[in-house]
């Protein structure tokens, strides 16, 4: 399978599968296109740009720099500021805390080193607390292992692990933007799931990983960090359900034409050698499941929306309407059934009746 995924990506380094990508993937478990591109580590942002359909979101360079500076501040001096915050938030009754930077072992060993440290922390439980910086956790997504990097893992007195998520959006008068908190909660739920899977694999109780994640943000426009506990039980339940619904990547690969590639291999000027038309043609070989939610979660949203528009797909109307219209794939077919100009197939009788009624009500309202 790895050889096939390498061919799909072409001779360029793979893009890491981060928690944001997994949360977005779980938000649309029926999309084979996204599942295949993510498994192959294809640069979706670069692909969308080369196709002429850049995504309408993404962090500015200023926001990225500000986020990195805030994270460095929280982690400086062996996470001293984080210790102050956690002492208040979790009632950590220790003055000192251990600090392990997993990055010191080199990138290729980080996952196994994280695994060994976590195992040791649970087995030799002494009354101490430890912060693990730059840990690397594996999580199996649709039969393919993805590697994730939470900001910090905190192992606390009492044998519980907490995921610590550091974000640079501000908390003003105790309130942060709800969408940003919701996105952070979805990402953190991915880390909780990955760490619970690791503990289970090591033969320890997964419940040792708390469902309360520690969200650290700057307070009131200053750079002073503030920490809050966010309960991610609901996000965990959704994530588990969605991941279980995903088709295994090896089964998706079986249906692809031989020689298919989404390669963005660059020329001497760094421009992809492949034409945008060829790349679009290759993408169209993998079925997508566009939904309006894609506009805030997937880099390919503008391309897939254009594709859904040009074939008049009911996907454009949102998941709820599309699911209610089950068996009617196109908008012109739905309109024809509503107006009675298209004869319903045997399995469309029920939905055709609903559409005719809706059309009659609409005409009465307009009259
Ligand atoms: S934007 Fe396209 S590739 Fe991305 S999840 Fe939506 S349908 Fe799938």
Tab-separated table of C-alpha atoms and ligand atoms in Angstrom:
chain	number	residue	atom	x	y	z
A	1	UNK	CA	0.000	0.000	0.000
A	2	UNK	CA	2.840	2.421	0.822
A	3	UNK	CA	4.254	2.117	-2.713
A	4	UNK	CA	0.863	3.037	-4.180
A	5	UNK	CA	0.532	6.028	-1.834
A	6	UNK	CA	4.048	7.201	-2.820
A	7	UNK	CA	3.074	6.988	-6.501
A	8	UNK	CA	-0.060	9.022	-5.875
A	9	UNK	CA	1.964	11.751	-4.127
A	10	UNK	CA	4.815	11.743	-6.643
A	11	UNK	CA	8.496	12.574	-5.903
A	12	UNK	CA	7.799	15.222	-3.234
A	13	UNK	CA	7.957	14.898	0.580
A	14	UNK	CA	4.679	13.850	2.267
A	15	UNK	CA	2.599	16.357	4.185
A	16	UNK	CA	2.106	15.446	7.842
A	17	UNK	CA	-1.410	14.477	8.833
A	18	UNK	CA	-2.158	16.811	11.727
A	19	UNK	CA	-5.042	16.797	14.222
A	20	UNK	CA	-6.803	19.592	12.334
A	21	UNK	CA	-6.720	17.457	9.167
A	22	UNK	CA	-8.040	14.392	11.009
A	23	UNK	CA	-10.837	16.399	12.641
A	24	UNK	CA	-11.793	17.723	9.183
A	25	UNK	CA	-11.533	14.258	7.630
A	26	UNK	CA	-13.846	12.889	10.306
A	27	UNK	CA	-16.269	15.727	9.558
A	28	UNK	CA	-16.755	14.282	6.046
A	29	UNK	CA	-16.186	10.517	6.373
A	30	UNK	CA	-17.845	9.782	3.017
A	31	UNK	CA	-15.283	11.692	0.926
A	32	UNK	CA	-12.932	9.209	-0.747
A	33	UNK	CA	-10.974	12.024	-2.418
A	34	UNK	CA	-9.899	13.604	0.837
A	35	UNK	CA	-9.197	10.212	2.458
A	36	UNK	CA	-6.885	9.170	-0.416
A	37	UNK	CA	-5.077	12.528	-0.657
A	38	UNK	CA	-4.498	12.673	3.107
A	39	UNK	CA	-3.309	9.065	3.290
A	40	UNK	CA	-0.820	9.766	0.479
A	41	UNK	CA	0.357	12.974	2.211
A	42	UNK	CA	-0.523	15.128	-0.820
A	43	UNK	CA	-0.179	18.885	-0.293
A	44	UNK	CA	-3.868	19.848	-0.679
A	45	UNK	CA	-3.193	23.561	-0.277
A	46	UNK	CA	-0.556	23.468	-3.068
A	47	UNK	CA	-2.881	21.352	-5.216
A	48	UNK	CA	-5.755	23.823	-4.806
A	49	UNK	CA	-3.472	26.746	-5.686
A	50	UNK	CA	-2.074	25.032	-8.772
A	51	UNK	CA	-5.624	24.268	-9.919
A	52	UNK	CA	-6.513	27.969	-9.561
A	53	UNK	CA	-8.916	27.326	-6.666
A	54	UNK	CA	-7.091	28.469	-3.488
A	55	UNK	CA	-8.968	27.921	-0.217
A	56	UNK	CA	-10.611	31.007	1.305
A	57	UNK	CA	-8.990	30.393	4.681
A	58	UNK	CA	-5.591	29.737	6.270
A	59	UNK	CA	-3.443	31.614	8.753
A	60	UNK	CA	-1.564	34.747	7.734
A	61	UNK	CA	2.216	34.810	8.254
A	62	UNK	CA	1.641	37.355	11.033
A	63	UNK	CA	-0.778	34.994	12.851
A	64	UNK	CA	1.655	32.058	12.472
A	65	UNK	CA	4.564	34.118	13.896
A	66	UNK	CA	2.409	35.372	16.768
A	67	UNK	CA	1.240	31.810	17.527
A	68	UNK	CA	4.824	30.488	17.563
A	69	UNK	CA	5.986	33.322	19.858
A	70	UNK	CA	3.127	32.662	22.295
A	71	UNK	CA	3.841	28.909	22.350
A	72	UNK	CA	7.555	29.594	23.014
A	73	UNK	CA	6.595	31.890	25.910
A	74	UNK	CA	4.377	29.241	27.523
A	75	UNK	CA	7.065	26.577	27.125
A	76	UNK	CA	10.161	28.581	28.096
A	77	UNK	CA	12.326	27.470	31.043
A	78	UNK	CA	11.059	23.901	30.930
A	79	UNK	CA	7.358	24.961	30.820
A	80	UNK	CA	7.654	27.071	34.018
A	81	UNK	CA	4.663	29.245	33.035
A	82	UNK	CA	2.618	26.154	32.233
A	83	UNK	CA	3.393	24.739	35.671
A	84	UNK	CA	2.050	27.930	37.290
A	85	UNK	CA	-1.152	27.652	35.245
A	86	UNK	CA	-1.684	23.952	35.935
A	87	UNK	CA	-0.990	24.358	39.627
A	88	UNK	CA	-3.959	26.732	39.795
A	89	UNK	CA	-6.182	24.857	37.368
A	90	UNK	CA	-5.644	21.247	38.468
A	91	UNK	CA	-4.557	21.905	42.037
A	92	UNK	CA	-1.141	20.417	41.281
A	93	UNK	CA	0.407	20.110	44.761
A	94	UNK	CA	4.029	20.174	43.565
A	95	UNK	CA	6.496	22.998	43.318
A	96	UNK	CA	8.645	21.277	40.699
A	97	UNK	CA	7.782	19.303	37.639
A	98	UNK	CA	9.880	17.119	35.378
A	99	UNK	CA	10.392	18.182	31.775
A	100	UNK	CA	11.211	15.874	28.882
A	101	UNK	CA	11.734	17.214	25.382
A	102	UNK	CA	10.983	14.262	23.129
A	103	UNK	CA	12.384	16.171	20.137
A	104	UNK	CA	15.928	15.623	21.482
A	105	UNK	CA	15.969	12.024	20.233
A	106	UNK	CA	15.595	12.973	16.542
A	107	UNK	CA	12.468	12.891	14.426
A	108	UNK	CA	12.650	9.225	13.318
A	109	UNK	CA	12.647	7.974	16.935
A	110	UNK	CA	10.115	10.345	18.434
A	111	UNK	CA	7.074	8.043	18.244
A	112	UNK	CA	8.850	5.084	19.860
A	113	UNK	CA	10.492	7.320	22.466
A	114	UNK	CA	7.107	8.889	23.357
A	115	UNK	CA	5.690	5.382	23.699
A	116	UNK	CA	8.498	4.290	26.045
A	117	UNK	CA	8.185	7.449	28.190
A	118	UNK	CA	4.409	7.085	28.544
A	119	UNK	CA	4.761	3.421	29.473
A	120	UNK	CA	7.406	4.230	32.076
A	121	UNK	CA	5.325	7.117	33.532
A	122	UNK	CA	2.386	4.772	34.163
A	123	UNK	CA	4.489	1.887	35.513
A	124	UNK	CA	6.819	3.864	37.859
A	125	UNK	CA	4.107	6.103	39.209
A	126	UNK	CA	5.869	8.122	41.856
A	127	UNK	CA	4.363	11.296	43.261
A	128	UNK	CA	5.709	13.587	40.602
A	129	UNK	CA	4.491	15.402	37.548
A	130	UNK	CA	6.141	15.536	34.133
A	131	UNK	CA	5.634	17.609	30.998
A	132	UNK	CA	6.408	15.906	27.690
A	133	UNK	CA	7.235	18.463	25.028
A	134	UNK	CA	7.054	17.626	21.294
A	135	UNK	CA	5.590	14.117	21.820
A	136	UNK	CA	4.612	12.139	18.717
A	137	UNK	CA	1.540	9.889	18.768
A	138	UNK	CA	0.360	7.442	16.107
A	139	UNK	CA	-3.337	7.019	15.278
A	140	UNK	CA	-4.785	4.571	12.797
A	141	UNK	CA	-7.141	6.296	10.373
A	142	UNK	CA	-8.945	4.053	7.896
A	143	UNK	CA	-6.221	1.385	8.097
A	144	UNK	CA	-3.350	3.870	7.749
A	145	UNK	CA	-1.214	5.204	10.642
A	146	UNK	CA	-0.999	8.982	10.957
A	147	UNK	CA	1.425	10.746	13.304
A	148	UNK	CA	0.306	13.628	15.466
A	149	UNK	CA	2.094	16.154	17.599
A	150	UNK	CA	0.160	17.595	20.557
A	151	UNK	CA	1.654	20.803	21.987
A	152	UNK	CA	2.429	19.220	25.384
A	153	UNK	CA	1.395	16.128	27.346
A	154	UNK	CA	1.148	16.598	31.088
A	155	UNK	CA	1.416	13.603	33.384
A	156	UNK	CA	0.121	14.598	36.719
A	157	UNK	CA	0.177	13.390	40.259
A	158	UNK	CA	-2.630	10.851	40.593
A	159	UNK	CA	-1.748	9.057	37.389
A	160	UNK	CA	-3.796	11.105	34.895
A	161	UNK	CA	-2.587	12.480	31.582
A	162	UNK	CA	-3.831	15.791	30.242
A	163	UNK	CA	-3.468	17.053	26.708
A	164	UNK	CA	-2.318	20.679	26.687
A	165	UNK	CA	-3.300	22.714	23.625
A	166	UNK	CA	-1.687	26.149	23.188
A	167	UNK	CA	-3.604	28.568	20.959
A	168	UNK	CA	-2.913	32.207	20.176
A	169	UNK	CA	-6.532	33.437	19.945
A	170	UNK	CA	-7.370	35.792	22.806
A	171	UNK	CA	-9.633	35.227	25.798
A	172	UNK	CA	-11.263	38.588	26.500
A	173	UNK	CA	-13.097	39.071	29.794
A	174	UNK	CA	-13.174	35.300	30.239
A	175	UNK	CA	-14.679	34.672	26.769
A	176	UNK	CA	-13.081	33.420	23.538
A	177	UNK	CA	-14.640	33.120	20.075
A	178	UNK	CA	-16.880	30.014	20.274
A	179	UNK	CA	-15.898	28.719	16.778
A	180	UNK	CA	-12.202	28.869	17.671
A	181	UNK	CA	-12.761	27.068	20.964
A	182	UNK	CA	-14.889	24.454	19.150
A	183	UNK	CA	-12.128	23.889	16.556
A	184	UNK	CA	-9.511	23.569	19.342
A	185	UNK	CA	-11.767	21.065	21.158
A	186	UNK	CA	-12.129	18.950	17.980
A	187	UNK	CA	-8.351	18.886	17.479
A	188	UNK	CA	-7.682	18.071	21.128
A	189	UNK	CA	-10.191	15.203	20.963
A	190	UNK	CA	-7.997	13.676	18.215
A	191	UNK	CA	-4.982	13.785	20.579
A	192	UNK	CA	-6.995	12.309	23.463
A	193	UNK	CA	-8.094	9.474	21.189
A	194	UNK	CA	-4.518	8.843	20.003
A	195	UNK	CA	-3.097	8.802	23.545
A	196	UNK	CA	-5.890	6.514	24.780
A	197	UNK	CA	-5.175	4.144	21.887
A	198	UNK	CA	-1.487	4.115	22.865
A	199	UNK	CA	-2.257	3.345	26.521
A	200	UNK	CA	-4.604	0.557	25.478
A	201	UNK	CA	-1.928	-0.866	23.212
A	202	UNK	CA	0.533	-0.813	26.124
A	203	UNK	CA	-1.972	-2.660	28.326
A	204	UNK	CA	-2.917	0.328	30.518
A	205	UNK	CA	-6.379	1.753	31.185
A	206	UNK	CA	-7.208	4.326	28.472
A	207	UNK	CA	-9.282	6.313	30.997
A	208	UNK	CA	-5.997	7.543	32.467
A	209	UNK	CA	-6.166	10.160	29.717
A	210	UNK	CA	-8.507	12.857	30.927
A	211	UNK	CA	-11.339	14.034	28.683
A	212	UNK	CA	-10.671	17.505	30.108
A	213	UNK	CA	-8.017	19.115	27.946
A	214	UNK	CA	-6.086	22.172	29.055
A	215	UNK	CA	-6.533	25.062	26.643
A	216	UNK	CA	-3.919	27.821	27.053
A	217	UNK	CA	-4.576	31.190	25.369
A	218	UNK	CA	-3.391	34.806	25.793
A	219	UNK	CA	-5.619	36.908	28.020
A	220	UNK	CA	-7.064	40.348	27.223
A	221	UNK	CA	-4.771	41.369	24.285
A	222	UNK	CA	-1.652	40.959	26.478
A	223	UNK	CA	0.602	37.955	26.045
A	224	UNK	CA	-0.071	36.676	29.574
A	225	UNK	CA	-1.333	33.083	29.267
A	226	UNK	CA	-4.506	31.843	30.883
A	227	UNK	CA	-5.593	28.174	31.083
A	228	UNK	CA	-9.084	26.647	30.983
A	229	UNK	CA	-10.313	23.068	31.082
A	230	UNK	CA	-12.394	22.046	28.058
A	231	UNK	CA	-14.479	18.868	28.245
A	232	UNK	CA	-14.146	17.036	24.887
A	233	UNK	CA	-16.397	14.011	25.597
A	234	UNK	CA	-18.929	15.045	22.945
A	235	UNK	CA	-16.198	15.635	20.317
A	236	UNK	CA	-14.670	12.249	21.186
A	237	UNK	CA	-17.977	10.453	20.654
A	238	UNK	CA	-18.486	12.148	17.256
A	239	UNK	CA	-14.891	11.436	16.206
A	240	UNK	CA	-15.112	7.738	17.107
A	241	UNK	CA	-18.378	7.346	15.239
A	242	UNK	CA	-17.099	9.131	12.140
A	243	UNK	CA	-13.764	7.292	12.030
A	244	UNK	CA	-15.588	3.963	12.302
A	245	UNK	CA	-17.668	4.922	9.237
A	246	UNK	CA	-14.640	5.591	7.050
A	247	UNK	CA	-13.821	3.117	4.331
A	248	UNK	CA	-10.370	1.593	4.673
A	249	UNK	CA	-7.791	3.322	2.492
A	250	UNK	CA	-6.614	0.025	0.935
A	251	UNK	CA	-10.160	-0.567	-0.353
A	252	UNK	CA	-10.309	2.943	-1.803
A	253	UNK	CA	-6.956	2.401	-3.540
A	254	UNK	CA	-8.174	-0.814	-5.162
A	255	UNK	CA	-10.678	1.128	-7.259
A	256	UNK	CA	-8.201	3.661	-8.674
A	257	UNK	CA	-6.861	3.484	-12.249
A	258	UNK	CA	-3.219	2.293	-12.561
A	259	UNK	CA	-0.616	5.048	-12.920
A	260	UNK	CA	-2.819	7.681	-11.280
A	261	UNK	CA	-0.785	10.471	-9.641
A	262	UNK	CA	-1.393	13.883	-8.063
A	263	UNK	CA	2.286	14.766	-8.277
A	264	UNK	CA	3.260	18.408	-7.757
A	265	UNK	CA	6.916	17.722	-8.688
A	266	UNK	CA	8.422	21.190	-9.366
A	267	UNK	CA	10.673	22.465	-12.159
A	268	UNK	CA	13.842	24.535	-11.525
A	269	UNK	CA	11.678	27.587	-10.647
A	270	UNK	CA	9.637	25.620	-8.116
A	271	UNK	CA	6.508	25.559	-10.323
A	272	UNK	CA	4.714	22.183	-10.639
A	273	UNK	CA	5.600	20.587	-13.970
A	274	UNK	CA	2.156	19.117	-14.405
A	275	UNK	CA	-0.546	21.230	-16.058
A	276	UNK	CA	-3.545	22.263	-13.947
A	277	UNK	CA	-5.839	20.511	-16.448
A	278	UNK	CA	-4.036	17.173	-16.029
A	279	UNK	CA	-4.120	17.506	-12.255
A	280	UNK	CA	-7.867	18.284	-12.312
A	281	UNK	CA	-8.432	15.254	-14.522
A	282	UNK	CA	-6.498	13.053	-12.057
A	283	UNK	CA	-8.525	14.377	-9.109
A	284	UNK	CA	-11.791	13.693	-10.885
A	285	UNK	CA	-10.860	9.974	-10.867
A	286	UNK	CA	-11.464	9.865	-7.097
A	287	UNK	CA	-15.067	10.502	-6.040
A	288	UNK	CA	-15.665	13.483	-3.750
A	289	UNK	CA	-18.565	14.117	-1.386
A	290	UNK	CA	-18.841	17.867	-1.372
A	291	UNK	CA	-20.843	19.566	1.387
A	292	UNK	CA	-21.009	23.278	2.256
A	293	UNK	CA	-19.081	22.496	5.500
A	294	UNK	CA	-16.041	21.763	3.291
A	295	UNK	CA	-15.750	25.550	2.833
A	296	UNK	CA	-14.335	25.874	6.342
A	297	UNK	CA	-12.445	22.598	6.675
A	298	UNK	CA	-10.790	21.436	3.426
A	299	UNK	CA	-8.228	23.144	1.176
A	300	UNK	CA	-9.874	21.710	-1.935
A	301	UNK	CA	-13.300	23.199	-1.162
A	302	UNK	CA	-13.424	25.731	-4.035
A	303	UNK	CA	-12.399	23.115	-6.616
A	304	UNK	CA	-14.928	20.554	-5.341
A	305	UNK	CA	-17.689	23.165	-5.125
A	306	UNK	CA	-17.053	24.192	-8.727
A	307	UNK	CA	-17.123	20.538	-9.779
A	308	UNK	CA	-20.413	19.917	-7.891
A	309	UNK	CA	-21.892	23.067	-9.496
A	310	UNK	CA	-20.918	22.099	-13.015
A	311	UNK	CA	-22.627	18.715	-12.701
A	312	UNK	CA	-25.656	20.168	-10.850
A	313	UNK	CA	-25.114	17.881	-7.868
A	314	UNK	CA	-27.494	17.959	-4.885
A	315	UNK	CA	-24.321	17.932	-2.711
A	316	UNK	CA	-24.411	21.736	-2.978
A	317	UNK	CA	-27.599	21.837	-0.926
A	318	UNK	CA	-25.968	20.432	2.216
A	319	UNK	CA	-25.865	17.008	3.816
A	320	UNK	CA	-29.364	17.070	5.274
A	321	UNK	CA	-31.092	17.858	1.975
A	322	UNK	CA	-28.812	15.462	0.048
A	323	UNK	CA	-29.600	12.625	2.451
A	324	UNK	CA	-33.349	13.361	2.263
A	325	UNK	CA	-33.054	13.244	-1.539
A	326	UNK	CA	-31.333	9.829	-1.378
A	327	UNK	CA	-31.323	8.270	-4.866
A	328	UNK	CA	-31.732	11.642	-6.644
A	329	UNK	CA	-28.224	12.817	-7.469
A	330	UNK	CA	-28.854	15.885	-9.634
A	331	UNK	CA	-30.746	19.105	-9.053
A	332	UNK	CA	-32.365	19.025	-12.511
A	333	UNK	CA	-33.695	15.528	-11.761
A	334	UNK	CA	-35.057	16.744	-8.375
A	335	UNK	CA	-36.753	19.729	-10.081
A	336	UNK	CA	-38.170	17.465	-12.809
A	337	UNK	CA	-39.630	15.114	-10.168
A	338	UNK	CA	-41.084	18.095	-8.276
A	339	UNK	CA	-42.694	19.572	-11.399
A	340	UNK	CA	-43.848	16.183	-12.678
A	341	UNK	CA	-41.819	16.419	-15.898
A	342	UNK	CA	-39.632	13.430	-14.923
A	343	UNK	CA	-41.163	10.019	-14.337
A	344	UNK	CA	-39.927	8.622	-10.970
A	345	UNK	CA	-38.124	5.285	-10.928
A	346	UNK	CA	-39.602	2.563	-8.697
A	347	UNK	CA	-37.405	3.512	-5.715
A	348	UNK	CA	-38.083	7.235	-6.161
A	349	UNK	CA	-41.872	7.161	-5.677
A	350	UNK	CA	-41.737	8.313	-2.067
A	351	UNK	CA	-39.286	11.185	-2.543
A	352	UNK	CA	-41.113	12.222	-5.755
A	353	UNK	CA	-44.353	12.548	-3.721
A	354	UNK	CA	-42.566	14.766	-1.150
A	355	UNK	CA	-41.052	16.936	-3.885
A	356	UNK	CA	-44.399	17.344	-5.699
A	357	UNK	CA	-46.055	18.383	-2.416
A	358	UNK	CA	-43.248	20.881	-1.703
A	359	UNK	CA	-43.607	22.297	-5.203
A	360	UNK	CA	-47.399	22.638	-4.844
A	361	UNK	CA	-47.022	24.444	-1.506
A	362	UNK	CA	-44.415	26.757	-3.000
A	363	UNK	CA	-46.708	27.638	-5.927
A	364	UNK	CA	-49.634	28.289	-3.584
A	365	UNK	CA	-47.468	30.600	-1.476
A	366	UNK	CA	-46.269	32.483	-4.547
A	367	UNK	CA	-49.809	32.784	-5.925
B	1	LIG	S1	-13.534	19.800	-0.285
B	1	LIG	FE1	-13.592	18.094	-1.703
B	1	LIG	S2	-11.921	16.745	-1.085
B	1	LIG	FE2	-12.297	18.157	0.596
B	1	LIG	S3	-13.694	17.035	1.941
B	1	LIG	FE3	-14.935	18.340	0.602
B	1	LIG	S4	-15.470	17.049	-1.125
B	1	LIG	FE4	-13.784	16.053	-0.048
